[in-house]
Short mmCIF file of C-alpha atoms and ligand atoms in Angstrom, two decimals:
data_model
loop_
_atom_site.label_atom_id
_atom_site.label_comp_id
_atom_site.label_asym_id
_atom_site.label_seq_id
_atom_site.Cartn_x
_atom_site.Cartn_y
_atom_site.Cartn_z
CA UNK A 14 72.87 98.70 108.71
CA UNK A 15 75.15 99.52 105.80
CA UNK A 16 74.21 97.53 102.67
CA UNK A 17 76.10 94.46 101.48
CA UNK A 18 77.72 94.48 98.05
CA UNK A 19 78.68 91.39 96.04
CA UNK A 20 80.97 91.33 93.01
CA UNK A 21 80.53 88.29 90.78
CA UNK A 22 83.46 87.79 88.41
CA UNK A 23 85.89 89.37 90.86
CA UNK A 24 88.97 87.78 89.28
CA UNK A 25 88.22 88.53 85.59
CA UNK A 26 89.54 91.43 83.47
CA UNK A 27 86.64 93.78 84.29
CA UNK A 28 86.39 92.43 87.86
CA UNK A 29 90.00 93.40 88.46
CA UNK A 30 89.29 96.96 87.28
CA UNK A 31 86.22 96.95 89.54
CA UNK A 32 88.41 96.12 92.58
CA UNK A 33 90.60 99.07 91.63
CA UNK A 34 87.51 101.29 91.46
CA UNK A 35 86.24 100.06 94.85
CA UNK A 36 89.63 100.80 96.38
CA UNK A 37 89.71 104.30 94.91
CA UNK A 38 86.24 105.61 95.87
CA UNK A 39 86.29 108.66 98.11
CA UNK A 40 82.89 107.84 99.62
CA UNK A 41 81.92 104.38 100.81
CA UNK A 42 78.28 103.49 101.52
CA UNK A 43 78.82 99.73 101.89
CA UNK A 44 79.22 97.42 104.87
CA UNK A 45 80.24 93.89 103.88
CA UNK A 46 81.76 93.20 100.46
CA UNK A 47 81.61 89.68 99.02
CA UNK A 48 83.85 88.62 96.17
CA UNK A 49 82.52 85.78 94.04
CA UNK A 50 84.01 83.89 91.09
CA UNK A 51 84.05 80.47 89.45
CA UNK A 52 85.08 77.52 91.67
CA UNK A 53 88.48 77.66 89.91
CA UNK A 54 89.23 81.04 91.48
CA UNK A 55 87.58 80.36 94.86
CA UNK A 56 89.94 80.74 97.81
CA UNK A 57 92.00 83.48 96.17
CA UNK A 58 92.70 86.45 98.47
CA UNK A 59 92.04 90.00 97.25
CA UNK A 60 92.41 93.17 99.31
CA UNK A 61 89.48 95.59 99.19
CA UNK A 62 89.84 98.87 101.07
CA UNK A 63 92.51 97.45 103.33
CA UNK A 64 90.68 94.23 104.13
CA UNK A 65 91.84 90.89 102.76
CA UNK A 66 88.80 89.05 101.37
CA UNK A 67 88.57 85.42 100.26
CA UNK A 68 86.90 84.82 96.90
CA UNK A 69 83.83 82.60 97.27
CA UNK A 70 82.63 80.08 94.68
CA UNK A 71 79.45 81.05 92.83
CA UNK A 72 76.50 79.37 94.58
CA UNK A 73 72.94 80.48 95.46
CA UNK A 74 73.82 81.02 99.15
CA UNK A 75 76.45 83.65 98.41
CA UNK A 76 73.59 86.04 97.58
CA UNK A 77 71.82 85.65 100.94
CA UNK A 78 71.81 89.01 102.70
CA UNK A 79 73.27 90.80 99.67
CA UNK A 80 71.64 94.12 98.73
CA UNK A 81 73.36 94.72 95.39
CA UNK A 82 75.18 92.10 93.30
CA UNK A 83 77.33 93.33 90.42
CA UNK A 84 77.96 90.82 87.62
CA UNK A 85 81.07 91.07 85.44
CA UNK A 86 80.83 87.66 83.80
CA UNK A 87 80.00 86.19 80.35
CA UNK A 88 76.40 86.37 79.06
CA UNK A 89 75.57 82.73 79.83
CA UNK A 90 76.73 83.01 83.45
CA UNK A 91 74.70 86.19 83.98
CA UNK A 92 71.65 84.70 82.27
CA UNK A 93 71.69 81.84 84.78
CA UNK A 94 72.83 83.59 87.96
CA UNK A 95 71.46 87.16 87.93
CA UNK A 96 67.87 85.85 88.34
CA UNK A 97 69.09 83.63 91.21
CA UNK A 98 70.65 86.66 92.94
CA UNK A 99 67.41 88.61 92.41
CA UNK A 100 65.31 85.73 93.77
CA UNK A 101 67.49 85.78 96.91
CA UNK A 102 66.70 89.47 97.45
CA UNK A 103 69.62 91.27 95.78
CA UNK A 104 69.34 93.81 92.97
CA UNK A 105 71.52 92.39 90.19
CA UNK A 106 73.48 94.98 88.18
CA UNK A 107 74.60 93.10 85.12
CA UNK A 108 77.40 94.07 82.77
CA UNK A 109 76.75 91.30 80.24
CA UNK A 110 74.57 91.42 77.14
CA UNK A 111 72.08 88.90 78.58
CA UNK A 112 69.33 91.34 79.59
CA UNK A 113 70.10 94.68 77.94
CA UNK A 114 67.24 94.69 75.47
CA UNK A 115 64.62 93.03 77.71
CA UNK A 116 61.61 95.32 78.16
CA UNK A 117 61.41 94.59 81.87
CA UNK A 118 65.10 95.33 82.53
CA UNK A 119 66.22 98.98 82.61
CA UNK A 120 69.43 99.83 80.72
CA UNK A 121 71.08 102.58 82.70
CA UNK A 122 73.75 105.25 82.37
CA UNK A 123 73.30 107.28 85.58
CA UNK A 124 74.14 110.66 83.97
CA UNK A 125 71.49 110.08 81.30
CA UNK A 126 68.58 108.04 82.69
CA UNK A 127 69.22 107.54 86.40
CA UNK A 128 65.45 107.63 87.08
CA UNK A 129 65.09 104.23 85.35
CA UNK A 130 66.78 102.34 88.21
CA UNK A 131 63.62 102.71 90.28
CA UNK A 132 61.52 100.44 88.03
CA UNK A 133 63.10 96.98 87.83
CA UNK A 134 60.38 94.32 87.79
CA UNK A 135 62.86 91.45 87.61
CA UNK A 136 65.28 92.86 90.15
CA UNK A 137 67.87 93.23 87.37
CA UNK A 138 69.44 96.40 85.93
CA UNK A 139 71.61 96.16 82.82
CA UNK A 140 74.81 98.03 82.04
CA UNK A 141 75.30 99.00 78.36
CA UNK A 142 77.97 97.72 76.01
CA UNK A 143 81.24 99.65 76.30
CA UNK A 144 81.04 101.09 72.79
CA UNK A 145 77.62 102.65 73.39
CA UNK A 146 78.69 103.78 76.85
CA UNK A 147 81.77 105.58 75.62
CA UNK A 148 79.66 108.29 73.95
CA UNK A 149 76.55 108.33 76.16
CA UNK A 150 77.46 110.98 78.73
CA UNK A 151 78.30 113.48 75.97
CA UNK A 152 75.43 112.54 73.71
CA UNK A 153 72.90 112.46 76.56
CA UNK A 154 73.84 116.00 77.61
CA UNK A 155 73.28 117.25 74.06
CA UNK A 156 70.07 115.26 73.63
CA UNK A 157 68.48 116.66 76.79
CA UNK A 158 69.03 120.19 75.50
CA UNK A 159 68.63 119.93 71.72
CA UNK A 160 66.69 116.67 71.03
CA UNK A 161 68.70 114.05 69.14
CA UNK A 162 67.18 112.96 65.80
CA UNK A 163 69.87 111.09 63.89
CA UNK A 164 73.17 109.49 64.82
CA UNK A 165 75.97 108.24 62.58
CA UNK A 166 79.04 106.83 64.34
CA UNK A 167 82.28 105.07 63.52
CA UNK A 168 84.05 103.35 66.41
CA UNK A 169 87.76 102.82 66.96
CA UNK A 170 87.72 99.96 69.47
CA UNK A 171 90.55 98.77 71.64
CA UNK A 172 91.80 95.18 71.80
CA UNK A 173 90.78 94.86 75.46
CA UNK A 174 87.13 94.97 74.34
CA UNK A 175 87.79 91.36 73.32
CA UNK A 176 88.99 90.53 76.86
CA UNK A 177 92.39 89.33 78.06
CA UNK A 178 92.74 87.22 74.88
CA UNK A 179 92.48 90.39 72.83
CA UNK A 180 95.13 92.17 74.89
CA UNK A 181 97.49 89.16 74.76
CA UNK A 182 97.04 88.83 71.01
CA UNK A 183 97.79 92.50 70.31
CA UNK A 184 100.98 92.36 72.41
CA UNK A 185 102.08 89.11 70.73
CA UNK A 186 101.49 90.57 67.27
CA UNK A 187 103.21 93.83 68.20
CA UNK A 188 106.25 91.89 69.46
CA UNK A 189 106.31 89.91 66.20
CA UNK A 190 106.45 93.03 64.04
CA UNK A 191 108.33 95.41 66.36
CA UNK A 192 111.37 97.10 64.89
CA UNK A 193 111.02 95.32 61.55
CA UNK A 194 110.26 96.50 58.06
CA UNK A 195 107.54 93.85 57.90
CA UNK A 196 106.75 91.83 54.79
CA UNK A 197 108.06 92.01 51.26
CA UNK A 198 105.61 94.82 50.64
CA UNK A 199 105.93 97.40 53.43
CA UNK A 200 103.12 96.81 55.89
CA UNK A 201 102.44 93.16 54.93
CA UNK A 202 101.91 92.20 58.54
CA UNK A 203 100.61 88.71 57.77
CA UNK A 204 104.02 87.53 56.58
CA UNK A 205 105.71 88.61 59.83
CA UNK A 206 102.94 87.04 61.91
CA UNK A 207 103.22 83.76 59.98
CA UNK A 208 106.98 83.75 60.56
CA UNK A 209 106.30 84.16 64.30
CA UNK A 210 103.76 81.32 64.29
CA UNK A 211 100.85 83.72 64.74
CA UNK A 212 98.80 82.90 61.64
CA UNK A 213 95.65 81.63 63.30
CA UNK A 214 93.86 81.35 66.61
CA UNK A 215 93.16 85.05 67.12
CA UNK A 216 90.11 86.73 68.68
CA UNK A 217 90.27 89.10 65.69
CA UNK A 218 89.44 88.12 62.10
CA UNK A 219 92.57 89.85 60.70
CA UNK A 220 95.94 91.05 62.03
CA UNK A 221 95.52 93.90 64.48
CA UNK A 222 99.12 95.14 64.79
CA UNK A 223 99.80 97.86 62.20
CA UNK A 224 96.26 97.36 60.89
CA UNK A 225 92.58 98.25 61.39
CA UNK A 226 89.83 95.65 61.31
CA UNK A 227 86.30 96.73 60.37
CA UNK A 228 84.65 94.11 62.54
CA UNK A 229 83.54 93.63 66.17
CA UNK A 230 81.21 90.93 67.44
CA UNK A 231 79.33 88.33 65.41
CA UNK A 232 77.61 88.38 62.02
CA UNK A 233 73.96 89.42 62.06
CA UNK A 234 71.42 89.89 59.25
CA UNK A 235 72.32 91.82 56.10
CA UNK A 236 76.03 92.04 56.91
CA UNK A 237 75.72 93.97 60.16
CA UNK A 238 78.07 93.14 63.04
CA UNK A 239 76.43 92.51 66.43
CA UNK A 240 78.40 95.42 67.90
CA UNK A 241 76.87 97.84 65.36
CA UNK A 242 73.36 96.71 66.21
CA UNK A 243 74.12 97.06 69.93
CA UNK A 244 75.12 100.70 69.38
CA UNK A 245 71.82 101.30 67.56
CA UNK A 246 69.48 99.43 69.90
CA UNK A 247 71.09 100.46 73.18
CA UNK A 248 71.34 104.14 72.19
CA UNK A 249 67.62 104.13 71.41
CA UNK A 250 66.74 102.51 74.73
CA UNK A 251 69.01 104.62 76.96
CA UNK A 252 68.01 107.92 75.36
CA UNK A 253 64.33 106.90 75.22
CA UNK A 254 64.05 107.50 71.46
CA UNK A 255 62.65 104.23 70.03
CA UNK A 256 62.74 105.48 66.43
CA UNK A 257 66.15 107.21 66.57
CA UNK A 258 67.87 106.87 63.20
CA UNK A 259 71.26 105.27 63.85
CA UNK A 260 73.99 103.93 61.60
CA UNK A 261 77.21 102.56 63.09
CA UNK A 262 80.42 101.10 61.68
CA UNK A 263 82.54 99.37 64.32
CA UNK A 264 86.27 99.07 63.77
CA UNK A 265 88.98 97.43 65.90
CA UNK A 266 92.24 99.36 66.12
CA UNK A 267 95.65 98.47 67.60
CA UNK A 268 95.03 100.21 70.92
CA UNK A 269 95.18 98.20 74.15
CA UNK A 270 92.50 100.05 76.16
CA UNK A 271 90.10 102.95 75.44
CA UNK A 272 87.42 103.01 72.81
CA UNK A 273 86.99 106.08 70.61
CA UNK A 274 84.07 107.14 68.43
CA UNK A 275 83.63 109.69 65.66
CA UNK A 276 80.08 110.97 66.19
CA UNK A 277 77.87 112.78 63.65
CA UNK A 278 74.70 113.80 65.51
CA UNK A 279 71.70 115.70 64.17
CA UNK A 280 69.34 117.52 66.54
CA UNK A 281 65.78 118.91 66.46
CA UNK A 282 67.08 122.39 67.26
CA UNK A 283 70.14 124.33 66.08
CA UNK A 284 73.22 123.96 68.28
CA UNK A 285 76.49 125.85 67.99
CA UNK A 286 79.96 124.63 68.88
CA UNK A 287 80.12 127.21 71.67
CA UNK A 288 76.84 125.93 73.15
CA UNK A 289 78.05 122.33 72.94
CA UNK A 290 81.33 123.30 74.63
CA UNK A 291 79.38 124.93 77.47
CA UNK A 292 77.24 121.84 77.96
CA UNK A 293 80.25 119.51 77.97
CA UNK A 294 82.05 121.75 80.46
CA UNK A 295 79.03 121.64 82.76
CA UNK A 296 78.78 117.81 82.68
CA UNK A 297 80.83 116.41 85.61
CA UNK A 298 81.67 113.13 83.87
CA UNK A 299 82.80 114.78 80.61
CA UNK A 300 86.16 116.43 80.01
CA UNK A 301 86.40 118.78 77.04
CA UNK A 302 89.78 118.77 75.27
CA UNK A 303 89.21 120.83 72.15
CA UNK A 304 91.96 123.14 70.99
CA UNK A 305 93.15 121.76 67.66
CA UNK A 306 95.28 124.86 66.99
CA UNK A 307 97.36 123.82 69.99
CA UNK A 308 97.22 120.13 68.99
CA UNK A 309 94.87 119.36 71.86
CA UNK A 310 92.20 116.70 71.42
CA UNK A 311 91.47 113.40 73.17
CA UNK A 312 93.45 110.29 72.24
CA UNK A 313 93.30 106.84 73.87
CA UNK A 314 96.88 107.19 75.13
CA UNK A 315 95.90 110.23 77.22
CA UNK A 316 92.56 108.89 78.41
CA UNK A 317 93.36 105.32 79.49
CA UNK A 318 92.89 104.74 83.22
CA UNK A 319 90.59 107.74 83.59
CA UNK A 320 86.94 107.76 84.59
CA UNK A 321 85.43 110.57 82.46
CA UNK A 322 84.45 110.61 78.81
CA UNK A 323 86.80 112.91 76.89
CA UNK A 324 85.37 114.99 74.04
CA UNK A 325 87.06 117.05 71.37
CA UNK A 326 87.09 118.03 67.68
CA UNK A 327 83.63 119.55 68.08
CA UNK A 328 82.59 121.01 64.72
CA UNK A 329 79.40 122.24 63.14
CA UNK A 330 78.77 119.97 60.13
CA UNK A 331 79.26 122.05 56.98
CA UNK A 332 76.55 120.45 54.87
CA UNK A 333 74.05 119.15 57.43
CA UNK A 334 71.76 121.51 59.39
CA UNK A 335 71.51 121.21 63.20
CA UNK A 336 74.38 118.73 63.15
CA UNK A 337 77.59 118.43 65.15
CA UNK A 338 80.60 116.24 64.50
CA UNK A 339 82.84 115.36 67.44
CA UNK A 340 85.27 112.74 68.73
CA UNK A 341 84.98 110.93 72.07
CA UNK A 342 87.34 108.64 73.97
CA UNK A 343 86.45 106.57 77.03
CA UNK A 344 88.33 103.86 78.91
CA UNK A 345 86.30 100.82 77.88
CA UNK A 346 87.17 98.89 81.05
CA UNK A 347 86.29 101.75 83.42
CA UNK A 348 83.31 103.93 82.37
CA UNK A 349 82.70 101.46 79.56
CA UNK A 350 82.22 98.58 81.97
CA UNK A 351 83.18 98.47 85.66
CA UNK A 352 82.66 102.12 86.61
CA UNK A 353 79.17 102.47 85.13
CA UNK A 354 78.14 99.22 86.82
CA UNK A 355 79.47 100.52 90.13
CA UNK A 356 77.78 103.90 89.67
CA UNK A 357 74.44 102.12 89.19
CA UNK A 358 75.09 100.08 92.36
CA UNK A 359 75.94 103.24 94.30
CA UNK A 360 72.87 105.04 92.95
CA UNK A 361 70.73 102.19 94.28
CA UNK A 362 71.83 102.78 97.86
CA UNK A 363 72.34 106.54 97.87
C1 LIG B 424 84.16 94.98 72.26
N1 LIG B 424 82.23 96.17 73.03
O1 LIG B 424 84.83 96.02 72.29
C2 LIG B 424 82.88 94.90 73.01
C3 LIG B 424 83.13 94.36 74.39
N2 LIG B 424 81.96 94.36 75.17
O2 LIG B 424 84.49 93.99 71.66
#
């Protein structure tokens, strides 16, 4: 019998992208699909592959008979419900941060460490944070060939990483400053936002329209942001390099969807730009766009809505041996969240 798939968080921002992904798959290994959400959204109708499904309220019984349950919900909901799904016989594929760094939960990017899905003592598999994920397909391909030793990254993260509130806020701020020479000093966005009643109550700690904000997540020890530590810890775990040297600076930019990263990666063995190009071209989930003379490189505006990781600006570092610099863009709601979760689910039954 074809396996049963459940989607928990079917009506949220990532859940909605997941429905889009389910509807667009060219192959379909599943039988029944169950859509699950909070009691508030129960009863809603959503069409999946031509069939109108009714969203069910989250309860232990919804997992009975489910083979794979994908969770696109906040950490606290996953922490409570993924173990319940696993206890009822499903493999829980969780897109929250609740289990990512647990030793007995694999953290999986199928292109990089697909073999890890087989060992899941708690019946839970974790999906990485979207910032880490956006560079993993490209970095994993290089690591397998040349052995990654050190990683320095700066992120350029989209507003949608902060959920629907982040998207709404960026649009509201953009509307408040659109077409104006804002502020007494050119670029003084705060004045225009104050005039529009947008001084407080933002998911971001500073204006995002016409600005960049060097902050994502919560404050951790010694001034690090949680997002920066996630990039470090998750990269180490996914690539299987526990002592990988990593330094990350995470920055929010006024982009609606698609995270970008500037990557500076040092390898055990020498690697040329031509060799890196060849590897990227051979990786099915990576698209190489690297012709700066023709003005061709990845940007979020070109990448949004796409599944692959886009890579460009590949350069040999001038002053660092065995080191490449490159730029990656990935849709943070697709490969960065829903798509990778779905690919893990599909790998489980294929
Ligand atoms: C962000 N990476 O962009 C986070 C979302 N998981 O804020």
